[in-house]
Structure formats: structure tokens, C-alpha cells
Amino acid sequence: MRRKYYLEDRSLEDARARFAAALERAGGLALPPPERVPLAEARGRVTAAPVYAAISAPHYHAAAMDGIAVRAALTEGATEAAPRRLALGPEAVWVDTGDPMPAGADAVIMAEHVQPINEATVEIAAAVAPWQHVRPLGEDIVATELVLPEGHALRPADLGALAAAGHAAVEVRRRPRVAIIPTGTELVPVEAAQGVRAGEIVEFNSLILAGLVEEWGGAAARLPPVPDRRELLRAAVEAALAEHEVVVVNAGSSAGSEDYTAAVLAELGEVVVHGVAIRPGHPVILAVAAGKPTLGLPGYPVSAALTAELFLRPLVYRLQGLAAPARPQVTAVMSRKLLSPLGEDEFVRVALGRVDGRLVATPLTRGAGVVMSLVRADGLAHIPRFSEGLHAGEEVRVELVRDPSEVEGTLVAIGSHDLALDLLGGHMRRHAPHTRLSSANVGSLGGLMALRRGDAHLAGTHLLDEATGAYNRPFVERLLPGEEIVLVHLAYRDQGFILPPGNPRGLGELRDLLAPGVRLANRQKGSGTRVLLDYHLKLQGLDPAAIAGYEREEFTHMAVAAAIMSGAADVGLGILAAARALGLAFVPLFQERYDLAVPRRHWESERLAPLRQTLADPDYRAAVAALGGYDVSRMGEEL
């Protein structure tokens, strides 16, 4: 009968200390044996022993300039007023840079300071000192001297020094071999992704984990997925332990009926920790089996990546004899309030951008299964265990996961989602490779409020004012009365019903939303699409409360389209481009104006020059028009 495992709630510090102590006792931190590799393959590897010079560099006295090699004593007294003549052969020899010095010569006179008189004689107008313009034997490296110590990570310059010292190969520590075992009967290989069926999951965590291991200097082995059968998992772990220094089991680390990782690792060794008070990643397992570190990482991709950072990264470096390098940290201000559960260290992925001199951190989606938050993240904000969260405007330390120069070149867009914005960043980089667009989808009202707080450079907005029927300007005037805002036109776009292929229910007008059995996928409050829907429902006297699904909220047009495609809803209001992207039907109902609201100080700044160039770029306009449902004829106009 299967033993029941209960998740612990150990602090991060306690979990790390227990795991390290258990590995020390078991000898699980012993360095892998060394290996000898050619210099051409050695960059990034770590020296396994001190390396001493086999030869000197240079290994002979060498001319450091083109000119004549002479005995310095023969040049004494030479001046422009009293030049000295030297006989070629016995007193002077022409040499090129790098040539061995002739016997008896101890200096070189540069060619431009030598005046040939005839084929046998040259004249000089200044004396030289002994060893002037000469590289003496061993000037750089002397045979037997230490070139590199043990435990040194080899850089390109180090490889050159080793070659100069006479080495064609070097003894390095073998890369720690890390086996990654995905588990789950539902997993299918990425090669079958386009034919995936309901209930099946494309296995991609091992790609992420293996990439991280290799980035940290390890050698990763992605093993085949193991179905949810205890005996199969045990066999896979035993085989991996025989060939690798570290074994990682991905998924099955919780306490569900088909979560066998803890039980298997307990049979093969000692489960040191099962459950750490962190979010995401609580059900992580830290174990020792066959004297080796063995980890059970949660199956959700964000949880897997975070627990790998916290527990696997230090191991991979330690098994190379190195300390994990500290990542750069910055201080940023939170763009909105962030609640966090007491009792857990939470790590929130954030997008960063400098606005008006402040580095602003915008939290990304916190779901443990949202792999795109890994893609979009610039850094990790750590909310300590006994904090209830952070207030908007509060400072937070952020550990960077992206190059700092990219963060400094980021334009921050917060507001309404549009597929044209998804294209904007890539086209901007054609004009300015250092520029990046960070886009957060919080709705049109949320974007204007972000401008009000000074958290963004621009906001996408398509808000229809019920009182005037005008777009955007009334809201800008009400919400940002003291700010000079430029409304830059992006496009007119079609809004309408996104429907299953063929529109099987024959929906074609707003009142059809009230038909029996029709389920709506709505947009969130504050979004321009929600405002548009509510405006027209009111005009036609239709009661939102009578619409099934009216309270269901999605945050992007693509999320609405995905709900229709999956069968979770029958209809949603959105743009043609989203329907077309997923092969869905579309019935146009309205045309609306989508603008970029930009404070003038930003719009006219050098930082936004790539944006201005892109909006005037015919290639970008054509790419947006090709999405379908866009009129770009006035793109870039200040309205």
C-alpha cells in the first residue's frame, strides 16, 4: 500500500541548510573526475589543477620592431649633428618584428630612424639603450611559472596564454552530468505538438531545465518521459543515478494519487525536504539517493524554473568547484499593489523600464503554469516570508535575469491589448537594436492610470465616451488633467463577434447574446472592448444581467478567441485579427479608434524616436494591415 506523503512548510533557509548537510554527510558534493580537453573545446571549463608553463613566451630574444638589430654600445654618441654609420652584416642586421635577435645584438633601431647610405652601410642619428625594442626571452611567461590556478573558469584570453605557454590541451573538471526525467502519462514530445489532443501536454520543461543546466556549466541529459507508474519511475531514477552526478525528476512531486516521486526517492535514499515555504514551487523535493543529490521539481513550468534556480543552480556550480555567481540587483518601484500570502517567500517575475528617472517594476502573471512570464520577465522581485505584500510605489529589490542594458533601453507600454503592439517591438528593433518594448495588458483605463502614476511611457487606449460618442480624449482630460498628452493614432479596427468556425448558432447582432444557451466570453472591466459592449447594450436597451457569461472576464483578444476555440464559450467581442489567428468566424459590428496616449515629454524625447520611426515605416503599416480588420491610413498622426 502506498505511503501517504504530506507536504512540509520549511523555510527556504532551513531547506537549503538541511539539504547541504545531508549532501555533506553522503559525500554528494564530491567533484567529478577531471578530463583532458583540447584548448579549442576548453572555453568556460574549470581547471582541475594548476597549470605551469611548458615553454617561455617568447622562447627566444625577439625583435619588437621592424628595423636593424645592433649592439647598443656601437650607437653611443650618435646625434643628428653627428650621425654614426654602421656596416650591414658585422654591425647591423635588418630584422622584422618577431625575428630572432642576431648573436651579439641587444637592441633594435626602428626602420624609420635608419637612413641607408648604400648596400653595405646605414646611418643613424640617435643612440639606443640596451634591450630597446627587444622582447627578451620570457618577457611574458617564463617556463615553469604558474599560468593559471586550479578552479579557474577559462576565458578566451586564458586559452591564448595556455597556448603561448606550450599547452595544446588542458586538464579540466568534468562537467557535472545532470539527468532530467520528465514524468506524466499525459506528456507528448514536442515533435508531436501540432497534433496534441485534449488531456495531452507537450513536454517542454526538460528543454528549459536542460538549457539552464548548460548555461550554468553542467552537461544535461534529457531522458524520455516516464508514465505515472511507480515501478517505471524507480527504474528510470536508478538508471540515471548510475550515470549522472545529479538526477532531477520533473513533476509528480506533490502529494496526489499519482505523485510517486517522493515515495520512489524515499525507497532509493533519503527525502531530506518535501515542501518549502516558497511561491511558486512549494512541493519541491530535496533528496539524497545513492549518495547523490536528487531533486523532485514541480511540474508547472514557472515552479520548475524557480526551484531549479534556488536549489539546482548552486549544486551545478558547486560540482564544478565554483560558487554560483551573484546576479545583478536593482531597486525598482512597484507599479501596483501586490498582495502576498504570509508565511511564504514569494518570487514575482516583473518587467522593468525606466520612466522619468525611476525604474518601474510591473508584475507579470503570477500563475505557475504561465511559461510566457518566463519569456517576458526582466527580473525576480522577492517578497519576504512574513510580508503581506507591497504597496504601489513601494521600493523592491529585483534580481535581474536580463542584461541591464536591455532594461535601460525598454519602452514601457501599459494599457489595452492589441496585436499591432505585439508586432511593434520587433519592428522598432530594426531602427534601434537596443530598444525593447515591454507591454502589460491591463485595459485602457488601467493604462491611463499607469500614465497618471508615471509608470509607463505610453498607453494603448480605445475608450468610447458614452456622453459624447468620442474616443479617448474625454477620458484623458478627466483622468490626466494636469498632463499634456499626445494622442497618437495607431489604427481604426473592426470589433465584432468572434465565433466558432461556420458560426453554427447564426449569431449576428447584439441581441443574439440573450438567446438561450449562448455563453459569452467577456473582457475585463476597464478594457475598451468592455466599455464598447456596455455602451451599445445600453443604446439598445439590452440587460447585461440576462447574458450568460457576462461576468466571465478575459484580459486579451487572444484569450477571448481561445475560449471560443476551446468550446468554453460560444461568442466574444473582439477584433478580426484574433479570430483569424485561430481560424475562427467573425461578424463585424463596430469600427473603433485605437490610439496611443503618450505624455508629450516622452513623445518628443530621444528615447521614443524608434517608436516615431516605426509608426512612419511602410513595412510596419503593411504588417499591421495584413493582420486583418485594420485601417492604418492615419497611423502615426497626432490627433
XYZ file of C-alpha atoms in Angstrom:
639
model
C 0.000 0.000 0.000
C 1.347 3.399 -0.932
C 2.570 5.521 1.948
C 0.895 8.938 2.161
C 3.257 11.903 1.974
C 2.346 15.271 3.411
C 3.972 18.465 2.275
C 6.114 20.270 4.801
C 6.337 24.016 5.175
C 10.040 24.510 5.768
C 11.561 27.933 5.313
C 13.871 28.470 2.355
C 16.902 28.928 4.605
C 16.132 25.769 6.611
C 15.582 23.708 3.457
C 18.894 24.817 1.983
C 20.769 24.100 5.207
C 19.234 20.623 5.620
C 19.951 19.683 2.025
C 23.567 20.881 2.197
C 24.153 18.997 5.457
C 22.677 15.784 4.041
C 24.836 16.023 0.929
C 27.967 16.618 3.004
C 27.221 13.510 5.082
C 26.651 11.392 1.978
C 29.616 12.746 0.015
C 27.243 14.043 -2.618
C 29.273 17.200 -3.221
C 32.468 15.446 -4.375
C 33.815 16.925 -7.605
C 33.538 14.748 -10.736
C 36.849 13.319 -12.008
C 38.910 15.540 -14.328
C 39.338 15.145 -18.061
C 41.783 16.490 -20.602
C 40.350 18.538 -23.471
C 41.865 20.424 -26.439
C 42.133 24.169 -25.944
C 39.617 24.742 -28.746
C 36.991 22.993 -26.590
C 38.014 24.396 -23.225
C 36.370 27.830 -23.064
C 34.172 28.069 -19.973
C 35.598 24.917 -18.436
C 37.229 24.927 -14.991
C 40.872 23.958 -14.465
C 41.277 20.780 -12.423
C 44.850 21.510 -11.335
C 47.376 24.357 -11.503
C 48.802 24.827 -14.995
C 52.515 25.661 -15.331
C 54.282 26.946 -18.414
C 55.957 24.264 -20.515
C 57.928 26.861 -22.500
C 58.732 30.529 -22.157
C 56.971 33.210 -24.149
C 58.706 34.383 -26.118
C 61.108 31.470 -26.030
C 63.913 33.500 -27.682
C 65.046 37.124 -27.778
C 62.790 38.675 -30.425
C 62.782 41.918 -32.374
C 59.829 44.060 -31.283
C 60.014 46.366 -34.319
C 60.983 46.339 -37.991
C 64.469 47.860 -38.308
C 68.110 46.988 -37.694
C 69.446 44.857 -34.860
C 72.592 46.320 -33.296
C 74.811 46.262 -30.239
C 73.650 49.316 -28.264
C 77.264 50.183 -27.366
C 78.045 50.848 -31.041
C 75.430 53.622 -31.189
C 76.809 55.733 -28.358
C 77.346 59.371 -29.330
C 75.127 59.311 -32.427
C 73.154 62.560 -32.873
C 71.523 64.441 -35.716
C 74.547 66.749 -35.804
C 76.990 63.833 -35.634
C 75.313 60.765 -37.161
C 77.029 57.388 -36.937
C 77.437 54.958 -39.796
C 77.147 51.188 -39.298
C 78.247 48.398 -41.581
C 75.483 45.947 -42.542
C 76.479 42.469 -41.518
C 79.084 42.884 -38.796
C 77.474 45.898 -37.034
C 73.807 45.944 -38.122
C 71.320 43.363 -39.433
C 67.910 44.108 -40.929
C 65.128 42.369 -38.928
C 61.326 42.206 -38.995
C 59.071 42.191 -35.944
C 59.269 38.769 -34.290
C 62.612 37.747 -35.833
C 65.213 36.201 -33.523
C 67.886 38.671 -32.489
C 71.247 38.003 -34.185
C 74.085 36.835 -31.955
C 75.592 39.749 -30.044
C 72.781 42.199 -30.865
C 70.864 43.674 -27.916
C 68.741 46.476 -29.409
C 66.635 47.367 -32.458
C 66.529 50.730 -34.211
C 63.191 51.321 -35.941
C 63.350 51.322 -39.728
C 62.048 54.883 -39.954
C 65.076 56.062 -37.932
C 67.578 54.353 -40.253
C 68.991 56.055 -43.378
C 70.507 53.604 -45.925
C 73.693 55.021 -47.471
C 74.438 52.150 -49.857
C 74.014 48.391 -49.966
C 76.629 47.937 -47.245
C 76.113 50.938 -44.951
C 73.352 52.612 -42.942
C 73.348 55.823 -40.918
C 71.646 56.525 -37.565
C 71.041 59.910 -35.904
C 70.411 58.798 -32.294
C 71.779 56.308 -29.803
C 69.677 53.438 -28.385
C 69.712 51.796 -24.985
C 70.368 48.082 -24.425
C 67.200 45.953 -24.996
C 65.349 48.844 -26.591
C 62.626 47.479 -28.951
C 63.529 43.904 -27.997
C 61.244 41.301 -26.396
C 63.613 39.301 -24.211
C 63.122 35.567 -23.661
C 60.421 35.064 -21.026
C 59.201 38.674 -21.139
C 55.586 37.380 -20.940
C 55.878 33.884 -19.498
C 58.861 32.039 -18.065
C 58.939 28.248 -18.369
C 57.722 26.533 -15.161
C 55.893 29.620 -13.836
C 52.221 29.349 -12.833
C 49.942 30.319 -15.703
C 46.534 29.521 -14.182
C 45.488 28.216 -10.759
C 43.178 25.311 -10.056
C 39.482 26.170 -10.099
C 39.776 28.866 -12.761
C 36.964 29.251 -15.315
C 38.708 29.516 -18.665
C 38.181 32.656 -20.750
C 39.348 33.258 -24.330
C 42.450 35.145 -23.139
C 43.323 32.245 -20.823
C 43.301 29.857 -23.775
C 45.760 32.109 -25.588
C 48.050 32.191 -22.561
C 47.995 28.402 -22.287
C 48.870 28.039 -25.951
C 51.707 30.568 -25.598
C 52.976 28.541 -22.638
C 53.209 25.420 -24.790
C 49.954 23.604 -23.992
C 47.650 22.198 -26.677
C 45.243 20.721 -24.133
C 44.322 21.324 -20.510
C 43.030 19.225 -17.633
C 39.614 20.469 -16.546
C 36.900 19.360 -14.198
C 34.350 17.235 -15.941
C 31.031 18.986 -16.352
C 28.593 17.705 -13.732
C 26.159 15.420 -15.537
C 22.535 16.189 -14.722
C 19.799 13.773 -15.751
C 16.342 15.302 -16.278
C 13.445 12.840 -16.097
C 10.013 14.243 -17.059
C 7.088 12.280 -15.625
C 3.450 12.039 -16.596
C 1.331 9.708 -18.693
C -0.145 12.778 -20.405
C 3.173 14.025 -21.796
C 3.838 14.039 -25.542
C 7.113 15.005 -27.267
C 7.451 18.430 -28.815
C 7.692 16.797 -32.246
C 4.007 15.834 -31.863
C 2.912 19.236 -30.541
C 0.790 20.259 -33.515
C -1.300 17.098 -33.230
C -1.785 17.303 -29.460
C -5.218 16.228 -28.175
C -7.272 17.221 -25.154
C -5.701 15.832 -22.000
C -2.230 15.652 -23.553
C 0.546 18.082 -22.610
C 3.554 18.989 -24.726
C 6.682 18.189 -22.703
C 8.882 21.287 -22.729
C 10.054 21.666 -19.134
C 13.078 19.486 -19.854
C 14.133 21.943 -22.584
C 14.030 24.791 -20.072
C 15.826 22.851 -17.340
C 18.484 21.435 -19.662
C 19.157 24.898 -21.075
C 19.604 26.290 -17.571
C 21.963 23.467 -16.571
C 24.110 24.077 -19.646
C 24.043 27.832 -19.028
C 25.444 27.106 -15.557
C 28.247 24.929 -16.939
C 26.724 21.470 -16.495
C 26.042 18.703 -19.023
C 22.324 17.999 -19.247
C 20.734 14.755 -20.412
C 17.023 14.957 -21.301
C 15.685 11.467 -20.697
C 12.399 10.129 -22.153
C 9.191 10.921 -20.225
C 8.139 8.262 -17.731
C 4.429 7.362 -17.412
C 2.755 7.636 -13.993
C 3.769 4.172 -12.814
C 5.830 3.803 -9.678
C 7.947 0.866 -10.845
C 8.829 2.619 -14.116
C 9.858 5.795 -12.311
C 12.023 3.850 -9.879
C 13.785 2.046 -12.721
C 14.409 5.335 -14.566
C 15.830 7.035 -11.463
C 18.091 4.067 -10.634
C 19.467 4.003 -14.176
C 20.057 7.765 -14.131
C 21.845 7.641 -10.770
C 24.325 5.142 -12.190
C 25.429 7.536 -14.937
C 24.985 11.057 -13.555
C 26.086 13.249 -10.655
C 22.627 14.824 -10.211
C 19.162 13.496 -11.018
C 16.142 15.761 -11.468
C 12.625 14.311 -11.590
C 10.193 16.819 -13.028
C 6.543 16.606 -11.867
C 4.901 14.148 -9.507
C 6.440 15.970 -6.541
C 3.174 16.848 -4.783
C 1.012 14.504 -2.717
C -1.640 13.451 -5.230
C -2.733 9.898 -6.002
C -0.320 9.632 -8.962
C 2.573 11.616 -7.461
C 5.206 8.942 -6.931
C 8.410 10.997 -6.829
C 8.659 11.315 -3.038
C 7.899 7.630 -2.470
C 10.449 6.474 -5.051
C 13.200 8.761 -3.750
C 12.491 7.632 -0.184
C 12.925 3.997 -1.291
C 16.221 4.794 -3.014
C 17.654 7.078 -0.345
C 16.574 9.877 1.977
C 13.976 12.547 1.333
C 15.531 15.454 3.219
C 12.866 18.062 2.477
C 9.423 17.717 0.889
C 7.774 21.093 0.774
C 9.385 24.537 1.083
C 7.516 27.716 2.034
C 8.054 29.402 -1.311
C 5.721 30.518 -4.064
C 5.711 29.235 -6.711
C 7.318 25.837 -6.146
C 6.052 24.749 -2.726
C 6.065 20.941 -3.370
C 9.780 20.734 -4.261
C 11.643 17.611 -3.056
C 15.292 17.645 -1.947
C 16.684 14.142 -1.554
C 19.891 12.112 -1.472
C 19.897 8.780 -3.337
C 22.937 6.593 -3.991
C 24.916 9.340 -2.276
C 23.927 11.846 -4.959
C 21.718 14.935 -4.969
C 18.297 14.027 -6.352
C 15.622 16.664 -6.786
C 11.903 16.481 -7.445
C 10.817 19.698 -9.127
C 7.145 20.665 -9.553
C 5.536 20.164 -12.944
C 4.333 23.701 -13.611
C 6.987 25.450 -15.717
C 7.351 28.592 -13.589
C 7.623 26.470 -10.430
C 10.149 24.178 -12.112
C 12.278 27.114 -13.285
C 12.228 28.851 -9.906
C 13.071 25.772 -7.840
C 15.865 24.972 -10.302
C 17.246 28.483 -9.738
C 17.046 28.156 -5.965
C 18.312 24.586 -5.472
C 19.818 23.162 -8.681
C 21.872 26.172 -9.774
C 24.055 26.260 -6.638
C 24.624 22.493 -6.982
C 25.787 22.658 -10.584
C 28.308 25.367 -9.741
C 29.431 23.595 -6.554
C 30.137 20.412 -8.516
C 32.497 22.468 -10.687
C 34.233 23.789 -7.579
C 32.695 27.235 -8.061
C 30.334 29.485 -6.158
C 27.213 30.430 -8.063
C 27.830 33.990 -9.298
C 25.563 36.649 -7.860
C 23.211 38.211 -10.369
C 22.970 41.996 -10.642
C 20.296 43.569 -8.456
C 18.463 46.852 -8.865
C 15.991 48.833 -6.804
C 12.659 49.486 -8.505
C 9.248 50.803 -7.522
C 6.185 48.595 -7.877
C 3.668 49.829 -10.414
C 0.674 48.428 -8.499
C -0.250 46.902 -5.178
C 0.802 43.291 -4.759
C -0.671 41.075 -2.054
C 1.362 38.090 -0.892
C 0.463 35.225 1.455
C 2.009 35.311 4.917
C 4.449 32.523 5.689
C 5.906 32.091 2.193
C 8.840 33.656 0.364
C 7.282 34.735 -2.916
C 9.269 35.353 -6.075
C 7.360 37.518 -8.539
C 8.536 37.910 -12.114
C 8.463 41.530 -13.218
C 9.009 43.609 -16.327
C 11.247 46.652 -15.828
C 11.571 50.016 -17.515
C 12.953 53.412 -16.580
C 10.287 56.124 -16.667
C 11.106 59.705 -15.649
C 14.264 58.519 -13.920
C 12.521 55.827 -11.838
C 12.972 52.134 -12.509
C 9.411 50.765 -12.559
C 8.608 47.091 -11.909
C 5.374 45.779 -13.410
C 4.314 42.360 -12.059
C 3.675 39.718 -14.694
C 1.048 36.989 -14.476
C 1.750 35.002 -11.308
C 0.301 31.655 -12.409
C 2.789 28.806 -12.015
C 1.804 27.421 -15.412
C 2.308 30.616 -17.436
C 5.515 29.945 -19.335
C 5.293 33.325 -21.109
C 6.004 35.031 -17.793
C 9.460 33.405 -18.013
C 9.894 34.842 -21.508
C 8.774 38.372 -20.632
C 10.469 38.685 -17.243
C 13.334 41.110 -16.700
C 13.830 40.166 -13.081
C 12.620 38.474 -9.913
C 11.197 40.541 -7.062
C 11.491 38.759 -3.729
C 8.673 39.319 -1.240
C 9.938 38.044 2.149
C 8.149 35.291 4.017
C 6.321 37.318 6.647
C 5.400 40.281 4.461
C 1.820 40.770 3.337
C 2.959 42.217 0.021
C 3.934 45.553 -1.461
C 2.075 48.811 -1.995
C 2.069 50.654 -5.314
C 5.090 52.951 -5.378
C 6.961 50.930 -2.739
C 10.598 50.111 -3.429
C 11.617 46.499 -4.016
C 14.905 44.775 -4.763
C 14.867 42.952 -8.097
C 17.373 40.331 -9.205
C 17.929 40.742 -12.937
C 17.507 37.845 -15.339
C 18.179 40.046 -18.369
C 21.166 42.187 -19.334
C 20.937 45.589 -17.574
C 21.474 47.431 -20.874
C 18.275 45.877 -22.260
C 16.333 47.129 -19.249
C 17.648 50.653 -19.755
C 16.544 50.584 -23.405
C 12.982 49.465 -22.641
C 9.858 51.383 -23.587
C 7.039 50.618 -21.171
C 3.558 50.280 -22.671
C 0.699 49.606 -20.261
C -2.896 49.509 -21.378
C -5.193 47.820 -23.867
C -4.046 44.728 -25.696
C -3.726 44.832 -29.459
C -1.970 42.522 -31.887
C -0.390 45.543 -33.561
C 1.543 46.171 -30.348
C 2.821 42.595 -30.482
C 4.462 43.499 -33.814
C 5.665 46.909 -32.716
C 8.636 45.830 -30.607
C 10.231 43.726 -33.352
C 9.853 46.468 -35.954
C 11.299 49.075 -33.560
C 14.432 46.973 -33.202
C 15.025 47.301 -36.917
C 15.537 51.033 -36.351
C 17.240 50.771 -32.940
C 18.529 47.306 -31.917
C 18.999 48.468 -28.313
C 15.292 49.321 -27.924
C 12.768 46.883 -26.468
C 9.027 47.199 -25.889
C 7.571 45.859 -22.649
C 3.798 45.600 -22.909
C 1.425 44.900 -19.995
C -2.224 44.224 -20.780
C -4.381 45.838 -18.083
C -7.074 47.508 -20.191
C -7.443 51.050 -21.491
C -8.419 52.593 -18.138
C -5.594 50.778 -16.391
C -3.169 52.173 -18.958
C -4.290 55.769 -18.420
C -3.985 55.298 -14.665
C -0.448 53.972 -15.206
C 0.372 57.209 -17.066
C -1.118 59.154 -14.188
C 1.203 57.382 -11.746
C 4.201 57.875 -14.040
C 4.636 54.118 -14.518
C 4.654 53.985 -18.333
C 5.866 55.819 -21.418
C 2.657 55.145 -23.342
C -0.749 53.507 -23.024
C -2.850 51.815 -25.689
C -6.449 53.028 -25.410
C -9.776 52.737 -27.258
C -12.281 54.150 -24.765
C -15.634 55.316 -26.089
C -17.248 58.108 -24.067
C -20.977 57.416 -23.666
C -21.862 61.089 -23.222
C -20.137 62.412 -26.337
C -19.531 59.361 -28.530
C -15.889 60.475 -28.788
C -12.888 58.212 -28.369
C -10.157 58.584 -25.747
C -9.855 62.373 -25.405
C -12.662 62.768 -22.796
C -11.049 60.089 -20.622
C -7.583 61.637 -20.970
C -8.953 65.052 -19.980
C -10.753 63.638 -16.921
C -8.020 61.296 -15.693
C -4.918 63.317 -16.603
C -6.000 66.964 -16.272
C -2.563 68.310 -15.413
C -0.637 66.369 -18.050
C -0.043 67.293 -21.673
C -0.908 64.079 -23.507
C -0.435 63.396 -27.205
C -2.993 61.006 -28.710
C -1.094 59.235 -31.470
C -3.329 57.292 -33.825
C -2.419 53.654 -34.347
C -5.349 52.301 -36.381
C -9.058 52.036 -36.848
C -10.024 48.442 -36.240
C -13.082 46.243 -36.620
C -14.719 44.921 -33.468
C -17.296 42.175 -33.712
C -18.339 38.706 -32.708
C -15.629 36.055 -32.538
C -17.417 32.760 -33.203
C -16.779 29.058 -33.784
C -15.992 28.183 -37.412
C -19.085 28.469 -39.559
C -20.984 30.414 -36.874
C -23.223 27.392 -36.069
C -25.689 29.418 -33.979
C -26.061 32.097 -36.622
C -25.222 34.947 -34.239
C -25.124 38.318 -35.973
C -26.297 41.133 -33.670
C -26.033 42.117 -30.021
C -29.495 40.900 -29.036
C -28.401 37.386 -30.027
C -26.284 37.358 -26.847
C -29.512 36.905 -24.875
C -30.534 33.792 -26.807
C -30.951 30.628 -24.673
C -27.756 28.603 -24.304
C -25.427 31.286 -25.696
C -22.341 31.749 -23.483
C -20.279 34.932 -23.682
C -16.536 35.317 -23.056
C -16.371 38.948 -21.901
C -13.443 41.329 -21.460
C -12.399 42.723 -18.098
C -13.828 45.888 -16.553
C -11.891 48.957 -17.713
C -10.971 47.498 -21.082
C -12.021 49.461 -24.156
C -13.826 46.435 -25.552
C -15.903 46.092 -22.375
C -16.760 49.806 -22.475
C -17.756 49.451 -26.150
C -20.006 46.477 -25.416
C -21.675 48.151 -22.439
C -22.257 51.333 -24.470
C -24.062 49.509 -27.264
C -26.015 47.266 -24.898
C -27.285 50.409 -23.208
C -28.135 52.047 -26.550
C -30.229 49.026 -27.496
C -31.810 48.633 -24.053
C -30.315 45.161 -23.505
C -29.790 43.971 -19.927
C -26.232 42.648 -19.294
C -27.556 40.530 -16.425
C -29.533 38.489 -18.961
C -26.356 37.461 -20.844
C -24.884 34.116 -19.785
C -21.153 34.554 -19.133
C -21.242 38.356 -18.932
C -19.258 38.195 -15.669
C -16.592 35.937 -17.151
C -13.550 38.132 -17.859
C -10.599 37.635 -20.207
C -7.684 40.051 -20.440
C -6.790 39.917 -24.135
C -8.459 39.452 -27.501
C -6.483 36.245 -27.956
C -7.758 34.904 -24.631
C -11.344 35.519 -25.820
C -10.583 33.749 -29.095
C -9.012 30.828 -27.206
C -12.155 30.489 -25.082
C -14.264 30.253 -28.259
C -11.907 27.771 -29.920
C -11.893 25.532 -26.815
C -15.682 25.447 -26.592
C -15.693 27.172 -23.207
C -17.790 29.974 -24.724
C -19.903 30.460 -27.841
C -19.151 34.093 -28.608
C -16.988 37.012 -27.573
C -16.474 40.588 -28.666
C -13.041 41.139 -30.146
C -11.014 42.039 -33.209
C -10.839 40.283 -36.563
C -7.104 39.635 -36.236
C -7.655 37.480 -33.123
C -10.391 35.455 -34.836
C -8.287 34.982 -37.940
C -5.241 33.897 -35.902
C -7.149 30.891 -34.532
C -9.201 30.099 -37.623
C -12.498 31.310 -36.132
C -15.506 33.035 -37.679
C -16.016 36.780 -37.328
C -19.046 39.024 -37.708
C -18.112 42.751 -37.799
C -20.297 45.015 -35.661
C -18.384 48.252 -34.989
C -15.336 50.198 -36.076
C -13.357 51.835 -33.290
C -10.334 54.068 -32.926
C -7.244 52.722 -31.203
C -4.712 55.335 -30.076
C -1.505 55.533 -28.125
C -1.708 58.037 -25.269
C 1.787 59.450 -24.712
C 2.897 62.262 -22.397
C 4.409 64.911 -24.662
C 7.699 64.905 -22.755
C 8.083 61.248 -23.734
C 6.698 61.548 -27.267
C 9.237 64.203 -28.200
C 12.145 62.553 -26.377
C 15.053 60.732 -27.978
C 14.008 57.560 -26.144
C 10.805 57.332 -28.233
C 12.486 58.172 -31.543
C 12.397 54.475 -32.609
C 8.639 54.453 -31.963
C 8.099 57.527 -34.123
C 10.203 55.999 -36.890
C 8.319 52.714 -36.736
C 4.875 54.303 -36.953
C 6.014 56.001 -40.179
C 7.567 52.809 -41.555
C 5.614 51.368 -44.545
C 6.746 47.850 -43.610
C 5.188 48.111 -40.160
C 1.974 49.583 -41.550
C 1.744 46.752 -44.063
C 2.348 44.138 -41.357
C -0.496 45.556 -39.225
C -2.867 45.779 -42.180
C -2.097 42.148 -43.024
C -3.460 41.060 -39.631
C -6.946 41.829 -40.935
C -9.541 44.333 -39.786
C -7.182 47.317 -39.517
C -7.264 50.666 -41.314
C -3.750 52.120 -40.977
C -4.156 55.093 -43.311
C -3.737 57.620 -40.468
C -1.182 55.692 -38.392
C 1.215 57.992 -36.540
C -0.939 61.133 -36.743
C -1.201 63.314 -33.655
C -4.946 63.658 -33.112
